[in-house]
């Protein structure tokens, strides 16, 4: 899998956030902290809030959104204009 230049790693809870931080600190993921938006894991459950805070800032390149979740019922939707081709 090839990721975009910018990455947004989104976790829903503190435990998942801590695990991703450990994996990042030990270079065990296919991306580094330096490639991530704000160089940190984002805690956000609402797609609209994430879109307003991060995606509407005028990035010239695409952003890969990596979501870590454990609930299949969670609803995280982005605007159709934001979604990939």
PDB file of N, CA and C in Angstrom:
ATOM      1  N   UNK A   1       0.840  -1.167   0.000  1.00  0.00           N
ATOM      2  CA  UNK A   1       0.000   0.000   0.000  1.00  0.00           C
ATOM      3  C   UNK A   1       0.892   1.240   0.000  1.00  0.00           C
ATOM      4  N   UNK A   2       0.571   2.173  -0.856  1.00  0.00           N
ATOM      5  CA  UNK A   2       1.324   3.424  -0.896  1.00  0.00           C
ATOM      6  C   UNK A   2       0.471   4.522  -0.279  1.00  0.00           C
ATOM      7  N   UNK A   3       1.032   5.193   0.708  1.00  0.00           N
ATOM      8  CA  UNK A   3       0.318   6.264   1.392  1.00  0.00           C
ATOM      9  C   UNK A   3       0.693   7.611   0.800  1.00  0.00           C
ATOM     10  N   UNK A   4      -0.176   8.582   0.985  1.00  0.00           N
ATOM     11  CA  UNK A   4       0.070   9.936   0.514  1.00  0.00           C
ATOM     12  C   UNK A   4       1.190  10.578   1.333  1.00  0.00           C
ATOM     13  N   UNK A   5       1.635  11.729   0.874  1.00  0.00           N
ATOM     14  CA  UNK A   5       2.717  12.448   1.553  1.00  0.00           C
ATOM     15  C   UNK A   5       2.339  12.782   2.997  1.00  0.00           C
ATOM     16  N   UNK A   6       1.121  13.229   3.201  1.00  0.00           N
ATOM     17  CA  UNK A   6       0.631  13.570   4.544  1.00  0.00           C
ATOM     18  C   UNK A   6      -0.230  12.430   5.064  1.00  0.00           C
ATOM     19  N   UNK A   7      -0.108  12.133   6.367  1.00  0.00           N
ATOM     20  CA  UNK A   7      -0.897  11.087   6.992  1.00  0.00           C
ATOM     21  C   UNK A   7      -1.620  11.632   8.204  1.00  0.00           C
ATOM     22  N   UNK A   8      -2.852  11.200   8.366  1.00  0.00           N
ATOM     23  CA  UNK A   8      -3.622  11.509   9.559  1.00  0.00           C
ATOM     24  C   UNK A   8      -3.958  10.184  10.215  1.00  0.00           C
ATOM     25  N   UNK A   9      -3.389   9.929  11.379  1.00  0.00           N
ATOM     26  CA  UNK A   9      -3.660   8.700  12.122  1.00  0.00           C
ATOM     27  C   UNK A   9      -4.645   9.060  13.226  1.00  0.00           C
ATOM     28  N   UNK A  10      -5.848   8.493  13.135  1.00  0.00           N
ATOM     29  CA  UNK A  10      -6.934   8.862  14.044  1.00  0.00           C
ATOM     30  C   UNK A  10      -7.272   7.677  14.932  1.00  0.00           C
ATOM     31  N   UNK A  11      -7.250   7.900  16.251  1.00  0.00           N
ATOM     32  CA  UNK A  11      -7.626   6.877  17.228  1.00  0.00           C
ATOM     33  C   UNK A  11      -8.817   7.377  18.024  1.00  0.00           C
ATOM     34  N   UNK A  12      -9.650   6.445  18.469  1.00  0.00           N
ATOM     35  CA  UNK A  12     -10.832   6.860  19.205  1.00  0.00           C
ATOM     36  C   UNK A  12     -10.631   6.879  20.720  1.00  0.00           C
ATOM     37  N   UNK A  13      -9.621   6.219  21.237  1.00  0.00           N
ATOM     38  CA  UNK A  13      -9.453   6.170  22.686  1.00  0.00           C
ATOM     39  C   UNK A  13      -8.003   6.277  23.122  1.00  0.00           C
ATOM     40  N   UNK A  14      -7.830   6.475  24.419  1.00  0.00           N
ATOM     41  CA  UNK A  14      -6.498   6.672  24.985  1.00  0.00           C
ATOM     42  C   UNK A  14      -5.622   5.428  24.861  1.00  0.00           C
ATOM     43  N   UNK A  15      -6.194   4.235  25.025  1.00  0.00           N
ATOM     44  CA  UNK A  15      -5.400   3.007  24.948  1.00  0.00           C
ATOM     45  C   UNK A  15      -4.837   2.811  23.540  1.00  0.00           C
ATOM     46  N   UNK A  16      -5.687   3.000  22.532  1.00  0.00           N
ATOM     47  CA  UNK A  16      -5.225   2.854  21.142  1.00  0.00           C
ATOM     48  C   UNK A  16      -4.202   3.927  20.803  1.00  0.00           C
ATOM     49  N   UNK A  17      -4.421   5.118  21.300  1.00  0.00           N
ATOM     50  CA  UNK A  17      -3.487   6.221  21.091  1.00  0.00           C
ATOM     51  C   UNK A  17      -2.119   5.864  21.668  1.00  0.00           C
ATOM     52  N   UNK A  18      -2.096   5.325  22.870  1.00  0.00           N
ATOM     53  CA  UNK A  18      -0.834   4.949  23.522  1.00  0.00           C
ATOM     54  C   UNK A  18      -0.116   3.853  22.737  1.00  0.00           C
ATOM     55  N   UNK A  19      -0.856   2.882  22.236  1.00  0.00           N
ATOM     56  CA  UNK A  19      -0.251   1.797  21.455  1.00  0.00           C
ATOM     57  C   UNK A  19       0.373   2.340  20.177  1.00  0.00           C
ATOM     58  N   UNK A  20      -0.345   3.205  19.473  1.00  0.00           N
ATOM     59  CA  UNK A  20       0.192   3.787  18.235  1.00  0.00           C
ATOM     60  C   UNK A  20       1.426   4.625  18.550  1.00  0.00           C
ATOM     61  N   UNK A  21       1.405   5.377  19.646  1.00  0.00           N
ATOM     62  CA  UNK A  21       2.584   6.166  20.042  1.00  0.00           C
ATOM     63  C   UNK A  21       3.802   5.268  20.263  1.00  0.00           C
ATOM     64  N   UNK A  22       3.601   4.140  20.921  1.00  0.00           N
ATOM     65  CA  UNK A  22       4.714   3.205  21.163  1.00  0.00           C
ATOM     66  C   UNK A  22       5.234   2.656  19.842  1.00  0.00           C
ATOM     67  N   UNK A  23       4.326   2.253  18.962  1.00  0.00           N
ATOM     68  CA  UNK A  23       4.740   1.725  17.655  1.00  0.00           C
ATOM     69  C   UNK A  23       5.494   2.782  16.851  1.00  0.00           C
ATOM     70  N   UNK A  24       5.030   4.020  16.899  1.00  0.00           N
ATOM     71  CA  UNK A  24       5.727   5.114  16.199  1.00  0.00           C
ATOM     72  C   UNK A  24       7.108   5.353  16.792  1.00  0.00           C
ATOM     73  N   UNK A  25       7.201   5.364  18.111  1.00  0.00           N
ATOM     74  CA  UNK A  25       8.485   5.616  18.785  1.00  0.00           C
ATOM     75  C   UNK A  25       9.530   4.556  18.459  1.00  0.00           C
ATOM     76  N   UNK A  26       9.068   3.340  18.135  1.00  0.00           N
ATOM     77  CA  UNK A  26       9.996   2.243  17.830  1.00  0.00           C
ATOM     78  C   UNK A  26      10.073   1.939  16.324  1.00  0.00           C
ATOM     79  N   UNK A  27       9.560   2.872  15.509  1.00  0.00           N
ATOM     80  CA  UNK A  27       9.605   2.740  14.041  1.00  0.00           C
ATOM     81  C   UNK A  27       9.048   1.406  13.546  1.00  0.00           C
ATOM     82  N   UNK A  28       7.893   1.015  14.080  1.00  0.00           N
ATOM     83  CA  UNK A  28       7.288  -0.264  13.718  1.00  0.00           C
ATOM     84  C   UNK A  28       6.092  -0.120  12.782  1.00  0.00           C
ATOM     85  N   UNK A  29       5.863   1.065  12.272  1.00  0.00           N
ATOM     86  CA  UNK A  29       4.769   1.298  11.321  1.00  0.00           C
ATOM     87  C   UNK A  29       5.340   1.662   9.958  1.00  0.00           C
ATOM     88  N   UNK A  30       4.498   1.697   8.954  1.00  0.00           N
ATOM     89  CA  UNK A  30       4.976   2.014   7.597  1.00  0.00           C
ATOM     90  C   UNK A  30       5.065   3.513   7.360  1.00  0.00           C
ATOM     91  N   UNK A  31       4.864   4.300   8.399  1.00  0.00           N
ATOM     92  CA  UNK A  31       5.018   5.744   8.328  1.00  0.00           C
ATOM     93  C   UNK A  31       5.643   6.228   9.627  1.00  0.00           C
ATOM     94  N   UNK A  32       6.176   7.435   9.597  1.00  0.00           N
ATOM     95  CA  UNK A  32       6.840   7.991  10.782  1.00  0.00           C
ATOM     96  C   UNK A  32       6.008   9.133  11.362  1.00  0.00           C
ATOM     97  N   UNK A  33       6.338   9.494  12.576  1.00  0.00           N
ATOM     98  CA  UNK A  33       5.651  10.607  13.239  1.00  0.00           C
ATOM     99  C   UNK A  33       5.834  11.906  12.447  1.00  0.00           C
ATOM    100  N   UNK A  34       6.988  12.081  11.830  1.00  0.00           N
ATOM    101  CA  UNK A  34       7.277  13.304  11.078  1.00  0.00           C
ATOM    102  C   UNK A  34       6.375  13.452   9.852  1.00  0.00           C
ATOM    103  N   UNK A  35       5.831  12.354   9.346  1.00  0.00           N
ATOM    104  CA  UNK A  35       4.941  12.394   8.187  1.00  0.00           C
ATOM    105  C   UNK A  35       3.490  12.694   8.565  1.00  0.00           C
ATOM    106  N   UNK A  36       3.194  12.656   9.854  1.00  0.00           N
ATOM    107  CA  UNK A  36       1.818  12.817  10.318  1.00  0.00           C
ATOM    108  C   UNK A  36       1.437  14.285  10.493  1.00  0.00           C
ATOM    109  N   UNK A  37       0.150  14.565  10.321  1.00  0.00           N
ATOM    110  CA  UNK A  37      -0.351  15.908  10.587  1.00  0.00           C
ATOM    111  C   UNK A  37      -0.060  16.248  12.039  1.00  0.00           C
ATOM    112  N   UNK A  38       0.528  17.390  12.263  1.00  0.00           N
ATOM    113  CA  UNK A  38       0.906  17.870  13.597  1.00  0.00           C
ATOM    114  C   UNK A  38       1.822  16.902  14.343  1.00  0.00           C
ATOM    115  N   UNK A  39       2.364  15.909  13.643  1.00  0.00           N
ATOM    116  CA  UNK A  39       3.294  14.926  14.203  1.00  0.00           C
ATOM    117  C   UNK A  39       2.750  14.217  15.443  1.00  0.00           C
ATOM    118  N   UNK A  40       1.442  13.986  15.475  1.00  0.00           N
ATOM    119  CA  UNK A  40       0.840  13.277  16.600  1.00  0.00           C
ATOM    120  C   UNK A  40      -0.418  12.554  16.166  1.00  0.00           C
ATOM    121  N   UNK A  41      -0.828  11.596  16.996  1.00  0.00           N
ATOM    122  CA  UNK A  41      -2.061  10.865  16.759  1.00  0.00           C
ATOM    123  C   UNK A  41      -3.225  11.806  17.048  1.00  0.00           C
ATOM    124  N   UNK A  42      -4.224  11.770  16.193  1.00  0.00           N
ATOM    125  CA  UNK A  42      -5.383  12.650  16.329  1.00  0.00           C
ATOM    126  C   UNK A  42      -6.499  11.888  17.029  1.00  0.00           C
ATOM    127  N   UNK A  43      -7.087  12.497  18.051  1.00  0.00           N
ATOM    128  CA  UNK A  43      -8.226  11.895  18.753  1.00  0.00           C
ATOM    129  C   UNK A  43      -9.477  12.616  18.287  1.00  0.00           C
ATOM    130  N   UNK A  44     -10.206  11.976  17.410  1.00  0.00           N
ATOM    131  CA  UNK A  44     -11.397  12.595  16.830  1.00  0.00           C
ATOM    132  C   UNK A  44     -12.363  11.501  16.398  1.00  0.00           C
ATOM    133  N   UNK A  45     -13.618  11.632  16.780  1.00  0.00           N
ATOM    134  CA  UNK A  45     -14.625  10.635  16.399  1.00  0.00           C
ATOM    135  C   UNK A  45     -15.543  11.136  15.301  1.00  0.00           C
ATOM    136  N   UNK A  46     -15.563  12.419  15.070  1.00  0.00           N
ATOM    137  CA  UNK A  46     -16.509  13.012  14.132  1.00  0.00           C
ATOM    138  C   UNK A  46     -15.808  13.420  12.836  1.00  0.00           C
ATOM    139  N   UNK A  47     -16.260  12.873  11.721  1.00  0.00           N
ATOM    140  CA  UNK A  47     -15.660  13.171  10.425  1.00  0.00           C
ATOM    141  C   UNK A  47     -15.755  14.637  10.059  1.00  0.00           C
ATOM    142  N   UNK A  48     -16.882  15.255  10.365  1.00  0.00           N
ATOM    143  CA  UNK A  48     -17.061  16.668  10.026  1.00  0.00           C
ATOM    144  C   UNK A  48     -16.081  17.548  10.807  1.00  0.00           C
ATOM    145  N   UNK A  49     -15.905  17.258  12.083  1.00  0.00           N
ATOM    146  CA  UNK A  49     -14.962  18.025  12.906  1.00  0.00           C
ATOM    147  C   UNK A  49     -13.530  17.852  12.384  1.00  0.00           C
ATOM    148  N   UNK A  50     -13.154  16.614  12.058  1.00  0.00           N
ATOM    149  CA  UNK A  50     -11.827  16.348  11.511  1.00  0.00           C
ATOM    150  C   UNK A  50     -11.631  17.117  10.204  1.00  0.00           C
ATOM    151  N   UNK A  51     -12.622  17.070   9.357  1.00  0.00           N
ATOM    152  CA  UNK A  51     -12.561  17.758   8.067  1.00  0.00           C
ATOM    153  C   UNK A  51     -12.374  19.266   8.245  1.00  0.00           C
ATOM    154  N   UNK A  52     -13.141  19.853   9.149  1.00  0.00           N
ATOM    155  CA  UNK A  52     -13.043  21.299   9.387  1.00  0.00           C
ATOM    156  C   UNK A  52     -11.690  21.682   9.970  1.00  0.00           C
ATOM    157  N   UNK A  53     -11.173  20.875  10.880  1.00  0.00           N
ATOM    158  CA  UNK A  53      -9.935  21.223  11.566  1.00  0.00           C
ATOM    159  C   UNK A  53      -8.688  20.960  10.722  1.00  0.00           C
ATOM    160  N   UNK A  54      -8.698  19.897   9.917  1.00  0.00           N
ATOM    161  CA  UNK A  54      -7.477  19.494   9.227  1.00  0.00           C
ATOM    162  C   UNK A  54      -7.546  19.565   7.697  1.00  0.00           C
ATOM    163  N   UNK A  55      -8.636  19.133   7.104  1.00  0.00           N
ATOM    164  CA  UNK A  55      -8.657  18.994   5.653  1.00  0.00           C
ATOM    165  C   UNK A  55      -8.988  20.281   4.916  1.00  0.00           C
ATOM    166  N   UNK A  56      -9.527  21.232   5.565  1.00  0.00           N
ATOM    167  CA  UNK A  56      -9.886  22.494   4.917  1.00  0.00           C
ATOM    168  C   UNK A  56      -8.775  23.537   5.009  1.00  0.00           C
ATOM    169  N   UNK A  57      -7.570  23.116   5.350  1.00  0.00           N
ATOM    170  CA  UNK A  57      -6.453  24.055   5.513  1.00  0.00           C
ATOM    171  C   UNK A  57      -5.683  24.291   4.236  1.00  0.00           C
ATOM    172  N   UNK A  58      -6.113  23.720   3.132  1.00  0.00           N
ATOM    173  CA  UNK A  58      -5.490  23.988   1.852  1.00  0.00           C
ATOM    174  C   UNK A  58      -4.232  23.190   1.560  1.00  0.00           C
ATOM    175  N   UNK A  59      -4.195  21.927   1.961  1.00  0.00           N
ATOM    176  CA  UNK A  59      -3.062  21.077   1.618  1.00  0.00           C
ATOM    177  C   UNK A  59      -3.032  20.898   0.109  1.00  0.00           C
ATOM    178  N   UNK A  60      -1.859  20.975  -0.473  1.00  0.00           N
ATOM    179  CA  UNK A  60      -1.727  20.823  -1.911  1.00  0.00           C
ATOM    180  C   UNK A  60      -1.721  19.355  -2.325  1.00  0.00           C
ATOM    181  N   UNK A  61      -1.252  18.486  -1.448  1.00  0.00           N
ATOM    182  CA  UNK A  61      -1.187  17.058  -1.733  1.00  0.00           C
ATOM    183  C   UNK A  61      -2.314  16.321  -1.013  1.00  0.00           C
ATOM    184  N   UNK A  62      -2.505  15.077  -1.406  1.00  0.00           N
ATOM    185  CA  UNK A  62      -3.512  14.239  -0.763  1.00  0.00           C
ATOM    186  C   UNK A  62      -3.076  13.883   0.652  1.00  0.00           C
ATOM    187  N   UNK A  63      -4.057  13.486   1.458  1.00  0.00           N
ATOM    188  CA  UNK A  63      -3.808  13.058   2.833  1.00  0.00           C
ATOM    189  C   UNK A  63      -4.358  11.647   2.988  1.00  0.00           C
ATOM    190  N   UNK A  64      -3.532  10.729   3.487  1.00  0.00           N
ATOM    191  CA  UNK A  64      -4.010   9.378   3.813  1.00  0.00           C
ATOM    192  C   UNK A  64      -4.567   9.426   5.225  1.00  0.00           C
ATOM    193  N   UNK A  65      -5.787   8.940   5.384  1.00  0.00           N
ATOM    194  CA  UNK A  65      -6.429   8.897   6.694  1.00  0.00           C
ATOM    195  C   UNK A  65      -6.414   7.452   7.173  1.00  0.00           C
ATOM    196  N   UNK A  66      -5.732   7.237   8.299  1.00  0.00           N
ATOM    197  CA  UNK A  66      -5.612   5.914   8.896  1.00  0.00           C
ATOM    198  C   UNK A  66      -6.406   5.948  10.198  1.00  0.00           C
ATOM    199  N   UNK A  67      -7.495   5.196  10.254  1.00  0.00           N
ATOM    200  CA  UNK A  67      -8.346   5.186  11.445  1.00  0.00           C
ATOM    201  C   UNK A  67      -8.171   3.896  12.210  1.00  0.00           C
ATOM    202  N   UNK A  68      -7.962   4.022  13.521  1.00  0.00           N
ATOM    203  CA  UNK A  68      -7.835   2.875  14.409  1.00  0.00           C
ATOM    204  C   UNK A  68      -9.095   2.859  15.270  1.00  0.00           C
ATOM    205  N   UNK A  69      -9.915   1.832  15.102  1.00  0.00           N
ATOM    206  CA  UNK A  69     -11.156   1.764  15.863  1.00  0.00           C
ATOM    207  C   UNK A  69     -11.498   0.318  16.176  1.00  0.00           C
ATOM    208  N   UNK A  70     -12.423   0.132  17.115  1.00  0.00           N
ATOM    209  CA  UNK A  70     -12.842  -1.213  17.457  1.00  0.00           C
ATOM    210  C   UNK A  70     -14.354  -1.386  17.352  1.00  0.00           C
ATOM    211  N   UNK A  71     -15.047  -0.376  16.913  1.00  0.00           N
ATOM    212  CA  UNK A  71     -16.494  -0.440  16.789  1.00  0.00           C
ATOM    213  C   UNK A  71     -16.889  -0.412  15.318  1.00  0.00           C
ATOM    214  N   UNK A  72     -17.588  -1.431  14.883  1.00  0.00           N
ATOM    215  CA  UNK A  72     -18.043  -1.469  13.491  1.00  0.00           C
ATOM    216  C   UNK A  72     -19.186  -0.503  13.245  1.00  0.00           C
ATOM    217  N   UNK A  73     -19.850  -0.099  14.300  1.00  0.00           N
ATOM    218  CA  UNK A  73     -20.999   0.789  14.146  1.00  0.00           C
ATOM    219  C   UNK A  73     -20.619   2.261  14.107  1.00  0.00           C
ATOM    220  N   UNK A  74     -19.389   2.568  14.381  1.00  0.00           N
ATOM    221  CA  UNK A  74     -18.973   3.968  14.397  1.00  0.00           C
ATOM    222  C   UNK A  74     -19.128   4.578  13.012  1.00  0.00           C
ATOM    223  N   UNK A  75     -19.652   5.778  12.962  1.00  0.00           N
ATOM    224  CA  UNK A  75     -19.944   6.442  11.703  1.00  0.00           C
ATOM    225  C   UNK A  75     -19.006   7.638  11.539  1.00  0.00           C
ATOM    226  N   UNK A  76     -18.071   7.555  10.615  1.00  0.00           N
ATOM    227  CA  UNK A  76     -17.082   8.603  10.376  1.00  0.00           C
ATOM    228  C   UNK A  76     -17.145   8.922   8.888  1.00  0.00           C
ATOM    229  N   UNK A  77     -17.862   9.959   8.518  1.00  0.00           N
ATOM    230  CA  UNK A  77     -18.044  10.270   7.098  1.00  0.00           C
ATOM    231  C   UNK A  77     -17.419  11.610   6.765  1.00  0.00           C
ATOM    232  N   UNK A  78     -16.764  11.636   5.601  1.00  0.00           N
ATOM    233  CA  UNK A  78     -16.204  12.871   5.067  1.00  0.00           C
ATOM    234  C   UNK A  78     -17.072  13.335   3.911  1.00  0.00           C
ATOM    235  N   UNK A  79     -17.000  14.606   3.588  1.00  0.00           N
ATOM    236  CA  UNK A  79     -17.750  15.155   2.458  1.00  0.00           C
ATOM    237  C   UNK A  79     -17.371  14.429   1.171  1.00  0.00           C
ATOM    238  N   UNK A  80     -18.296  14.362   0.251  1.00  0.00           N
ATOM    239  CA  UNK A  80     -18.010  13.696  -1.028  1.00  0.00           C
ATOM    240  C   UNK A  80     -16.871  14.383  -1.763  1.00  0.00           C
ATOM    241  N   UNK A  81     -16.719  15.700  -1.614  1.00  0.00           N
ATOM    242  CA  UNK A  81     -15.638  16.411  -2.292  1.00  0.00           C
ATOM    243  C   UNK A  81     -14.269  16.071  -1.714  1.00  0.00           C
ATOM    244  N   UNK A  82     -14.218  15.504  -0.514  1.00  0.00           N
ATOM    245  CA  UNK A  82     -12.973  15.160   0.156  1.00  0.00           C
ATOM    246  C   UNK A  82     -12.579  13.714  -0.130  1.00  0.00           C
ATOM    247  N   UNK A  83     -13.542  12.833  -0.379  1.00  0.00           N
ATOM    248  CA  UNK A  83     -13.270  11.410  -0.526  1.00  0.00           C
ATOM    249  C   UNK A  83     -12.439  11.123  -1.771  1.00  0.00           C
ATOM    250  N   UNK A  84     -11.677  10.010  -1.716  1.00  0.00           N
ATOM    251  CA  UNK A  84     -10.789   9.670  -2.837  1.00  0.00           C
ATOM    252  C   UNK A  84     -11.568   9.324  -4.100  1.00  0.00           C
ATOM    253  N   UNK A  85     -10.851   9.393  -5.217  1.00  0.00           N
ATOM    254  CA  UNK A  85     -11.453   9.088  -6.527  1.00  0.00           C
ATOM    255  C   UNK A  85     -11.854   7.636  -6.632  1.00  0.00           C
TER     256      UNK A  85
END
